[in-house]
Amino acid sequence: ADDIAVGQPGSEQVLIFFGPFTADLTDADADVVISVRSGGIFEGVGTELVAARFDSDDRDDLVIGTGLSDGWAGGVVVLYGGATATAIQLHHNNPSDMGDAVGYFMRPDDGRIQSPGWHLTNLGRTQGSADDNDDLAIGFYDEKELAILRGINMQPMTGLVEVSPDLVYQDLIDEGPDPDTFGASTYFGTASCGIPDANNDGAGDIAIGAWATGDNDGRVVLVDGNLSGTQTVDGATLIAEILPETGVEFLGTELACDGDVDGDGIMDLVVAARDTTMDVMILLVWYGDDLPLGSVNTSSAHYMVASPFTLVAPINLSRPAELSWVGDVNNAGLEDLCWADYVDDGSFQLLWDE
């Protein structure tokens, strides 16, 4: 059965509950507690949580965002799966209370201080058929870049080992010339996901949202996943740009790409936005076997569904909604979606096919 990891950044811990689940759970029921050892650099542990197969041992690994670490510089911790310890205390150079848990941590170099770890995504495998590791997208709190950290097969012998910034930022997608005429952040990279091979080069590609482009109009770009080095979103890197039609805003506020809406076995692209006419949050779906190419608008979506709640621009947050695939909850043979508008009233909705 699958397990659940719950982040509690205010308490500096992550709780892991082993499935299956047959009753309500409290903090005391956690099977594993990951916390912070005093005197270290980690803060805001559990800001984001992602499961990924960061190496090739076929076990899920846990990626933990520590968005406040080291004086708001931020950071990311990767703990490899397979540890038996039930109490793990993270520390950047003291492994004495980590048991048999091992992994890596990363923080920004001197030129990037806007909290990597606020936005993490498992992109899947984006480097072709020989790629056997998941890749990790690291978004920043208020930047216009997205770092792609490739999987690392060699696990440390003990504790946490720091990954050099040169490796973390080796493959970087830069938004390039600012399309935002209003001067504020576009929040490029606060939402991203891996998509099927859209440009037919044999490797998976990447969708990236920038929901505050323009006057919160937003946009989504599809870029080459098999990029190398620092690349701007233009030229050969850009596969498609999706722009909002009249009546749509906040386009790209959240993305989900690891589920199959139409049941054809190919992962689809799901994009959250706001419909200003209905005054509600909407989901726009592009099927994975017919992803857009070039410049299109939201009228090209294959499917749209409206929510019962609104979508409100956040204050001092960088993404106003959440969207996640949650498995097949109604046993209908298709995966289901959960979406939430936590800025307005905290409501959420579970969507399934019958």
mmCIF file of C-alpha atoms in Angstrom, residues 3-322:
data_model
loop_
_atom_site.group_PDB
_atom_site.id
_atom_site.type_symbol
_atom_site.label_atom_id
_atom_site.label_comp_id
_atom_site.label_asym_id
_atom_site.label_seq_id
_atom_site.Cartn_x
_atom_site.Cartn_y
_atom_site.Cartn_z
ATOM 1 C CA ASP A 3 2.307 5.749 2.279
ATOM 2 C CA ILE A 4 1.552 9.397 3.055
ATOM 3 C CA ALA A 5 4.068 12.113 3.954
ATOM 4 C CA VAL A 6 2.734 15.265 5.627
ATOM 5 C CA GLY A 7 4.809 18.428 5.977
ATOM 6 C CA GLN A 8 4.538 20.652 9.048
ATOM 7 C CA PRO A 9 6.889 23.575 8.291
ATOM 8 C CA GLY A 10 5.744 25.498 11.372
ATOM 9 C CA SER A 11 6.772 22.571 13.566
ATOM 10 C CA GLU A 12 9.895 21.796 11.519
ATOM 11 C CA GLN A 13 8.932 18.210 10.805
ATOM 12 C CA VAL A 14 7.621 15.753 8.263
ATOM 13 C CA LEU A 15 5.370 12.899 9.337
ATOM 14 C CA ILE A 16 5.193 9.644 7.387
ATOM 15 C CA PHE A 17 2.239 7.292 7.780
ATOM 16 C CA PHE A 18 2.484 3.769 6.368
ATOM 17 C CA GLY A 19 -0.534 2.538 4.415
ATOM 18 C CA PRO A 20 -3.091 1.036 4.183
ATOM 19 C CA PHE A 21 -5.352 3.355 6.159
ATOM 20 C CA THR A 22 -8.524 2.235 7.884
ATOM 21 C CA ALA A 23 -9.170 5.000 10.429
ATOM 22 C CA ASP A 24 -8.506 8.657 11.220
ATOM 23 C CA LEU A 25 -4.899 9.488 12.085
ATOM 24 C CA THR A 26 -3.215 11.968 14.420
ATOM 25 C CA ASP A 27 0.393 13.127 14.706
ATOM 26 C CA ALA A 28 0.993 10.430 17.315
ATOM 27 C CA ASP A 29 0.189 7.724 14.735
ATOM 28 C CA ALA A 30 3.111 8.662 12.473
ATOM 29 C CA ASP A 31 5.389 5.726 11.696
ATOM 30 C CA VAL A 32 8.371 7.977 10.908
ATOM 31 C CA VAL A 33 9.080 11.478 12.210
ATOM 32 C CA ILE A 34 11.620 13.619 10.356
ATOM 33 C CA SER A 35 12.638 16.691 12.332
ATOM 34 C CA VAL A 36 15.527 19.132 12.652
ATOM 35 C CA ARG A 37 18.517 18.803 14.941
ATOM 36 C CA SER A 38 19.401 22.050 16.684
ATOM 37 C CA GLY A 39 22.363 24.048 15.451
ATOM 38 C CA GLY A 40 21.799 23.306 11.776
ATOM 39 C CA ILE A 41 20.780 25.360 8.775
ATOM 40 C CA PHE A 42 17.387 23.806 8.028
ATOM 41 C CA GLU A 43 14.141 25.710 8.573
ATOM 42 C CA GLY A 44 10.696 25.458 7.037
ATOM 43 C CA VAL A 45 11.096 21.696 6.674
ATOM 44 C CA GLY A 46 8.196 20.277 4.672
ATOM 45 C CA THR A 47 7.446 23.451 2.716
ATOM 46 C CA GLU A 48 7.094 21.094 -0.257
ATOM 47 C CA LEU A 49 7.196 17.287 -0.460
ATOM 48 C CA VAL A 50 7.757 15.197 -3.581
ATOM 49 C CA ALA A 51 8.206 11.472 -4.151
ATOM 50 C CA ALA A 52 10.735 10.629 -6.865
ATOM 51 C CA ARG A 53 13.013 7.789 -7.888
ATOM 52 C CA PHE A 54 16.154 9.866 -7.694
ATOM 53 C CA ASP A 55 18.359 6.846 -8.239
ATOM 54 C CA SER A 56 17.787 3.589 -10.118
ATOM 55 C CA ASP A 57 17.006 1.192 -7.236
ATOM 56 C CA ASP A 58 13.219 1.234 -7.943
ATOM 57 C CA ARG A 59 12.412 2.632 -4.494
ATOM 58 C CA ASP A 60 10.680 5.938 -3.991
ATOM 59 C CA ASP A 61 12.829 8.655 -2.423
ATOM 60 C CA LEU A 62 11.516 11.640 -0.462
ATOM 61 C CA VAL A 63 12.368 15.170 -1.579
ATOM 62 C CA ILE A 64 11.805 17.799 1.130
ATOM 63 C CA GLY A 65 11.636 21.529 0.546
ATOM 64 C CA THR A 66 13.198 23.667 3.271
ATOM 65 C CA GLY A 67 12.202 27.030 1.923
ATOM 66 C CA LEU A 68 13.388 29.095 4.894
ATOM 67 C CA SER A 69 16.777 27.487 5.451
ATOM 68 C CA ASP A 70 19.922 29.457 6.111
ATOM 69 C CA GLY A 71 18.292 32.868 6.548
ATOM 70 C CA TRP A 72 15.631 32.494 3.820
ATOM 71 C CA ALA A 73 18.226 31.270 1.331
ATOM 72 C CA GLY A 74 16.206 28.070 1.139
ATOM 73 C CA GLY A 75 17.195 24.546 0.262
ATOM 74 C CA VAL A 76 16.206 21.026 -0.673
ATOM 75 C CA VAL A 77 16.846 17.682 1.045
ATOM 76 C CA VAL A 78 16.677 14.321 -0.749
ATOM 77 C CA LEU A 79 16.327 11.256 1.515
ATOM 78 C CA TYR A 80 16.792 7.929 -0.242
ATOM 79 C CA GLY A 81 14.162 5.256 0.284
ATOM 80 C CA GLY A 82 14.893 2.096 2.239
ATOM 81 C CA ALA A 83 15.840 3.552 5.636
ATOM 82 C CA THR A 84 14.473 1.741 8.715
ATOM 83 C CA ALA A 85 14.908 4.594 11.206
ATOM 84 C CA THR A 86 11.647 5.837 12.736
ATOM 85 C CA ALA A 87 13.085 9.115 14.072
ATOM 86 C CA ILE A 88 15.337 11.122 11.753
ATOM 87 C CA GLN A 89 16.843 14.464 12.767
ATOM 88 C CA LEU A 90 18.258 16.442 9.864
ATOM 89 C CA HIS A 91 21.514 18.342 10.201
ATOM 90 C CA HIS A 92 23.808 19.586 7.465
ATOM 91 C CA ASN A 93 27.017 18.166 8.978
ATOM 92 C CA ASN A 94 26.047 15.998 11.973
ATOM 93 C CA PRO A 95 24.504 12.608 11.066
ATOM 94 C CA SER A 96 24.430 11.232 14.620
ATOM 95 C CA ASP A 97 20.612 11.351 14.904
ATOM 96 C CA MET A 98 19.730 10.247 11.367
ATOM 97 C CA GLY A 99 19.972 6.505 11.940
ATOM 98 C CA ASP A 100 20.454 4.712 8.633
ATOM 99 C CA ALA A 101 18.854 7.520 6.598
ATOM 100 C CA VAL A 102 21.124 9.030 3.949
ATOM 101 C CA GLY A 103 20.757 11.648 1.252
ATOM 102 C CA TYR A 104 21.809 14.965 -0.175
ATOM 103 C CA PHE A 105 21.008 18.580 0.528
ATOM 104 C CA MET A 106 21.351 21.610 -1.667
ATOM 105 C CA ARG A 107 21.140 25.349 -1.175
ATOM 106 C CA PRO A 108 21.569 28.308 -3.527
ATOM 107 C CA ASP A 109 24.856 29.781 -4.576
ATOM 108 C CA ASP A 110 25.656 33.366 -3.617
ATOM 109 C CA GLY A 111 23.738 34.761 -6.579
ATOM 110 C CA ARG A 112 20.410 33.043 -5.818
ATOM 111 C CA ILE A 113 18.803 33.862 -2.483
ATOM 112 C CA GLN A 114 15.121 33.508 -3.265
ATOM 113 C CA SER A 115 14.383 30.249 -1.488
ATOM 114 C CA PRO A 116 14.687 27.150 -3.659
ATOM 115 C CA GLY A 117 12.543 24.553 -1.941
ATOM 116 C CA TRP A 118 9.284 26.485 -2.091
ATOM 117 C CA HIS A 119 8.378 24.761 -5.360
ATOM 118 C CA LEU A 120 9.454 21.215 -6.244
ATOM 119 C CA THR A 121 8.238 18.890 -8.987
ATOM 120 C CA ASN A 122 9.132 15.373 -10.039
ATOM 121 C CA LEU A 123 9.568 15.790 -13.798
ATOM 122 C CA GLY A 124 10.067 12.094 -14.444
ATOM 123 C CA ARG A 125 12.721 11.040 -16.940
ATOM 124 C CA THR A 126 13.533 13.754 -19.433
ATOM 125 C CA GLN A 127 16.744 12.535 -21.073
ATOM 126 C CA GLY A 128 15.607 9.751 -23.363
ATOM 127 C CA SER A 129 15.226 5.975 -23.250
ATOM 128 C CA ALA A 130 18.514 5.400 -21.429
ATOM 129 C CA ASP A 131 17.499 7.706 -18.567
ATOM 130 C CA ASP A 132 16.699 5.608 -15.473
ATOM 131 C CA ASN A 133 16.403 8.401 -12.866
ATOM 132 C CA ASP A 134 13.683 10.935 -12.204
ATOM 133 C CA ASP A 135 14.672 14.577 -12.572
ATOM 134 C CA LEU A 136 13.703 17.279 -10.107
ATOM 135 C CA ALA A 137 12.485 20.791 -10.953
ATOM 136 C CA ILE A 138 13.474 23.353 -8.323
ATOM 137 C CA GLY A 139 11.455 26.556 -8.454
ATOM 138 C CA PHE A 140 12.270 29.743 -6.597
ATOM 139 C CA TYR A 141 10.136 32.011 -4.434
ATOM 140 C CA ASP A 142 10.430 35.098 -6.608
ATOM 141 C CA GLU A 143 12.744 34.374 -9.496
ATOM 142 C CA LYS A 144 12.392 33.773 -13.221
ATOM 143 C CA GLU A 145 14.384 30.591 -13.441
ATOM 144 C CA LEU A 146 13.803 26.877 -13.019
ATOM 145 C CA ALA A 147 16.663 24.564 -12.065
ATOM 146 C CA ILE A 148 16.626 20.954 -13.307
ATOM 147 C CA LEU A 149 18.500 18.619 -10.964
ATOM 148 C CA ARG A 150 19.248 15.293 -12.589
ATOM 149 C CA GLY A 151 19.066 12.113 -10.519
ATOM 150 C CA ILE A 152 22.104 10.910 -8.561
ATOM 151 C CA ASN A 153 22.708 7.146 -8.419
ATOM 152 C CA MET A 154 25.481 7.099 -5.816
ATOM 153 C CA GLN A 155 24.054 7.282 -2.297
ATOM 154 C CA PRO A 156 26.192 8.761 0.517
ATOM 155 C CA MET A 157 27.648 6.383 3.070
ATOM 156 C CA THR A 158 26.179 8.293 6.013
ATOM 157 C CA GLY A 159 24.138 11.401 6.792
ATOM 158 C CA LEU A 160 23.575 14.254 4.359
ATOM 159 C CA VAL A 161 26.111 15.366 1.754
ATOM 160 C CA GLU A 162 25.886 18.802 0.137
ATOM 161 C CA VAL A 163 25.467 18.939 -3.618
ATOM 162 C CA SER A 164 27.623 21.589 -5.240
ATOM 163 C CA PRO A 165 25.673 24.590 -6.601
ATOM 164 C CA ASP A 166 27.499 23.997 -9.891
ATOM 165 C CA LEU A 167 25.638 20.691 -10.170
ATOM 166 C CA VAL A 168 22.284 21.974 -8.879
ATOM 167 C CA TYR A 169 22.267 24.838 -11.385
ATOM 168 C CA GLN A 170 24.017 23.001 -14.189
ATOM 169 C CA ASP A 171 20.801 22.768 -16.241
ATOM 170 C CA LEU A 172 18.759 25.939 -15.856
ATOM 171 C CA ILE A 173 15.748 27.356 -17.702
ATOM 172 C CA ASP A 174 15.659 31.152 -17.702
ATOM 173 C CA GLU A 175 12.487 33.022 -18.632
ATOM 174 C CA GLY A 176 14.563 35.355 -20.737
ATOM 175 C CA PRO A 177 13.338 38.813 -21.800
ATOM 176 C CA ASP A 178 10.631 39.900 -19.385
ATOM 177 C CA PRO A 179 7.184 39.500 -20.994
ATOM 178 C CA ASP A 180 5.613 41.245 -18.007
ATOM 179 C CA THR A 181 4.999 44.900 -18.882
ATOM 180 C CA PHE A 182 3.933 45.664 -15.330
ATOM 181 C CA GLY A 183 7.392 45.079 -13.845
ATOM 182 C CA ALA A 184 6.465 42.637 -11.062
ATOM 183 C CA SER A 185 7.439 38.969 -10.896
ATOM 184 C CA THR A 186 5.703 36.615 -13.315
ATOM 185 C CA TYR A 187 6.276 33.728 -10.859
ATOM 186 C CA PHE A 188 7.840 31.746 -13.662
ATOM 187 C CA GLY A 189 8.635 28.218 -12.473
ATOM 188 C CA THR A 190 6.408 28.196 -9.393
ATOM 189 C CA ALA A 191 4.411 25.549 -11.269
ATOM 190 C CA SER A 192 5.981 22.969 -13.562
ATOM 191 C CA CYS A 193 5.613 19.348 -14.610
ATOM 192 C CA GLY A 194 7.012 16.743 -16.960
ATOM 193 C CA ILE A 195 5.056 16.075 -20.158
ATOM 194 C CA PRO A 196 5.289 13.446 -22.917
ATOM 195 C CA ASP A 197 7.762 13.982 -25.748
ATOM 196 C CA ALA A 198 6.163 16.898 -27.605
ATOM 197 C CA ASN A 199 8.994 17.662 -30.057
ATOM 198 C CA ASN A 200 9.748 14.033 -31.011
ATOM 199 C CA ASP A 201 13.383 14.017 -29.922
ATOM 200 C CA GLY A 202 12.973 10.838 -27.865
ATOM 201 C CA ALA A 203 12.985 12.582 -24.461
ATOM 202 C CA GLY A 204 10.252 13.881 -22.178
ATOM 203 C CA ASP A 205 9.627 17.620 -22.088
ATOM 204 C CA ILE A 206 8.650 20.221 -19.475
ATOM 205 C CA ALA A 207 5.638 22.506 -18.978
ATOM 206 C CA ILE A 208 6.202 25.685 -16.951
ATOM 207 C CA GLY A 209 3.642 28.157 -15.649
ATOM 208 C CA ALA A 210 4.055 31.912 -15.134
ATOM 209 C CA TRP A 211 0.631 32.836 -13.774
ATOM 210 C CA ALA A 212 1.333 36.536 -13.089
ATOM 211 C CA THR A 213 2.559 37.444 -16.578
ATOM 212 C CA GLY A 214 1.001 40.725 -17.682
ATOM 213 C CA ASP A 215 -1.788 41.907 -15.407
ATOM 214 C CA ASN A 216 -2.103 38.413 -13.895
ATOM 215 C CA ASP A 217 -3.059 37.060 -17.329
ATOM 216 C CA GLY A 218 -0.516 34.259 -17.082
ATOM 217 C CA ARG A 219 0.995 31.930 -19.637
ATOM 218 C CA VAL A 220 2.342 28.381 -19.959
ATOM 219 C CA VAL A 221 5.394 27.372 -21.974
ATOM 220 C CA LEU A 222 6.447 23.911 -23.125
ATOM 221 C CA VAL A 223 10.218 23.508 -23.367
ATOM 222 C CA ASP A 224 12.716 20.828 -24.322
ATOM 223 C CA GLY A 225 13.385 18.517 -21.356
ATOM 224 C CA ASN A 226 16.693 17.297 -22.759
ATOM 225 C CA LEU A 227 18.309 20.724 -22.423
ATOM 226 C CA SER A 228 21.857 21.252 -21.271
ATOM 227 C CA GLY A 229 23.329 24.257 -19.500
ATOM 228 C CA THR A 230 21.504 27.557 -19.049
ATOM 229 C CA GLN A 231 18.830 28.062 -21.682
ATOM 230 C CA THR A 232 16.315 30.854 -22.167
ATOM 231 C CA VAL A 233 12.724 30.204 -23.155
ATOM 232 C CA ASP A 234 13.124 30.970 -26.836
ATOM 233 C CA GLY A 235 14.527 29.456 -29.996
ATOM 234 C CA ALA A 236 15.139 25.729 -30.001
ATOM 235 C CA THR A 237 14.271 25.377 -26.301
ATOM 236 C CA LEU A 238 10.684 26.606 -26.751
ATOM 237 C CA ILE A 239 8.221 24.054 -28.102
ATOM 238 C CA ALA A 240 4.952 25.893 -27.458
ATOM 239 C CA GLU A 241 3.513 28.921 -25.701
ATOM 240 C CA ILE A 242 -0.068 28.867 -24.396
ATOM 241 C CA LEU A 243 -1.627 32.294 -23.839
ATOM 242 C CA PRO A 244 -4.980 33.146 -22.269
ATOM 243 C CA GLU A 245 -7.931 34.017 -24.477
ATOM 244 C CA THR A 246 -10.265 36.843 -23.420
ATOM 245 C CA GLY A 247 -11.939 36.002 -20.117
ATOM 246 C CA VAL A 248 -9.095 33.820 -18.788
ATOM 247 C CA GLU A 249 -6.478 34.908 -16.251
ATOM 248 C CA PHE A 250 -4.025 33.348 -13.765
ATOM 249 C CA LEU A 251 -3.162 30.852 -16.519
ATOM 250 C CA GLY A 252 -0.533 28.415 -15.247
ATOM 251 C CA THR A 253 -1.237 28.954 -11.568
ATOM 252 C CA GLU A 254 -0.817 25.188 -11.182
ATOM 253 C CA LEU A 255 -0.020 22.281 -13.507
ATOM 254 C CA ALA A 256 -0.509 18.521 -13.333
ATOM 255 C CA CYS A 257 0.967 16.164 -15.913
ATOM 256 C CA ASP A 258 1.321 12.737 -14.287
ATOM 257 C CA GLY A 259 -2.245 11.515 -14.857
ATOM 258 C CA ASP A 260 -4.246 10.208 -17.799
ATOM 259 C CA VAL A 261 -7.560 12.034 -18.275
ATOM 260 C CA ASP A 262 -8.832 10.201 -21.350
ATOM 261 C CA GLY A 263 -7.593 6.705 -20.517
ATOM 262 C CA ASP A 264 -5.373 6.222 -23.574
ATOM 263 C CA GLY A 265 -2.268 5.419 -21.534
ATOM 264 C CA ILE A 266 -0.547 8.738 -22.323
ATOM 265 C CA MET A 267 -0.098 11.381 -19.638
ATOM 266 C CA ASP A 268 -2.034 14.595 -20.272
ATOM 267 C CA LEU A 269 -1.367 18.271 -19.502
ATOM 268 C CA VAL A 270 -3.779 19.860 -17.014
ATOM 269 C CA VAL A 271 -3.553 23.616 -16.390
ATOM 270 C CA ALA A 272 -5.358 25.641 -13.728
ATOM 271 C CA ALA A 273 -6.624 29.151 -14.509
ATOM 272 C CA ARG A 274 -9.491 31.503 -13.657
ATOM 273 C CA ASP A 275 -12.512 32.238 -15.830
ATOM 274 C CA THR A 276 -13.440 35.885 -15.282
ATOM 275 C CA THR A 277 -16.916 35.502 -16.802
ATOM 276 C CA MET A 278 -18.001 32.702 -14.456
ATOM 277 C CA ASP A 279 -15.720 34.044 -11.686
ATOM 278 C CA VAL A 280 -14.448 30.546 -10.900
ATOM 279 C CA MET A 281 -11.293 28.475 -11.148
ATOM 280 C CA ILE A 282 -11.132 26.222 -14.210
ATOM 281 C CA LEU A 283 -9.048 23.303 -15.432
ATOM 282 C CA LEU A 284 -7.908 23.141 -19.044
ATOM 283 C CA VAL A 285 -6.773 19.806 -20.483
ATOM 284 C CA TRP A 286 -4.535 19.090 -23.463
ATOM 285 C CA TYR A 287 -4.291 15.387 -24.298
ATOM 286 C CA GLY A 288 -0.777 13.981 -24.250
ATOM 287 C CA ASP A 289 -0.930 12.618 -27.806
ATOM 288 C CA ASP A 290 -1.856 16.053 -29.189
ATOM 289 C CA LEU A 291 0.075 18.635 -27.211
ATOM 290 C CA PRO A 292 0.205 22.157 -28.683
ATOM 291 C CA LEU A 293 3.062 23.379 -30.826
ATOM 292 C CA GLY A 294 3.986 26.984 -31.538
ATOM 293 C CA SER A 295 1.897 29.840 -30.143
ATOM 294 C CA VAL A 296 -1.710 28.985 -29.209
ATOM 295 C CA ASN A 297 -4.326 30.231 -26.782
ATOM 296 C CA THR A 298 -6.531 28.451 -24.288
ATOM 297 C CA SER A 299 -9.279 27.856 -26.853
ATOM 298 C CA SER A 300 -7.070 25.019 -28.163
ATOM 299 C CA ALA A 301 -7.656 22.955 -24.994
ATOM 300 C CA HIS A 302 -9.384 19.621 -25.609
ATOM 301 C CA TYR A 303 -11.427 19.792 -22.414
ATOM 302 C CA MET A 304 -12.433 22.273 -19.708
ATOM 303 C CA VAL A 305 -14.068 21.854 -16.318
ATOM 304 C CA ALA A 306 -15.184 24.619 -13.948
ATOM 305 C CA SER A 307 -14.886 24.476 -10.171
ATOM 306 C CA PRO A 308 -17.402 25.640 -7.550
ATOM 307 C CA PHE A 309 -14.882 28.072 -6.039
ATOM 308 C CA THR A 310 -13.082 31.232 -7.044
ATOM 309 C CA LEU A 311 -9.380 31.854 -7.529
ATOM 310 C CA VAL A 312 -7.890 34.829 -5.708
ATOM 311 C CA ALA A 313 -4.416 36.293 -6.176
ATOM 312 C CA PRO A 314 -2.321 35.567 -3.070
ATOM 313 C CA ILE A 315 -0.585 38.058 -0.831
ATOM 314 C CA ASN A 316 3.075 37.202 -0.167
ATOM 315 C CA LEU A 317 2.605 33.762 -1.648
ATOM 316 C CA SER A 318 3.733 32.637 -5.057
ATOM 317 C CA ARG A 319 0.995 30.233 -6.139
ATOM 318 C CA PRO A 320 -2.724 30.737 -5.455
ATOM 319 C CA ALA A 321 -3.968 27.160 -5.897
ATOM 320 C CA GLU A 322 -2.996 23.509 -5.631
#
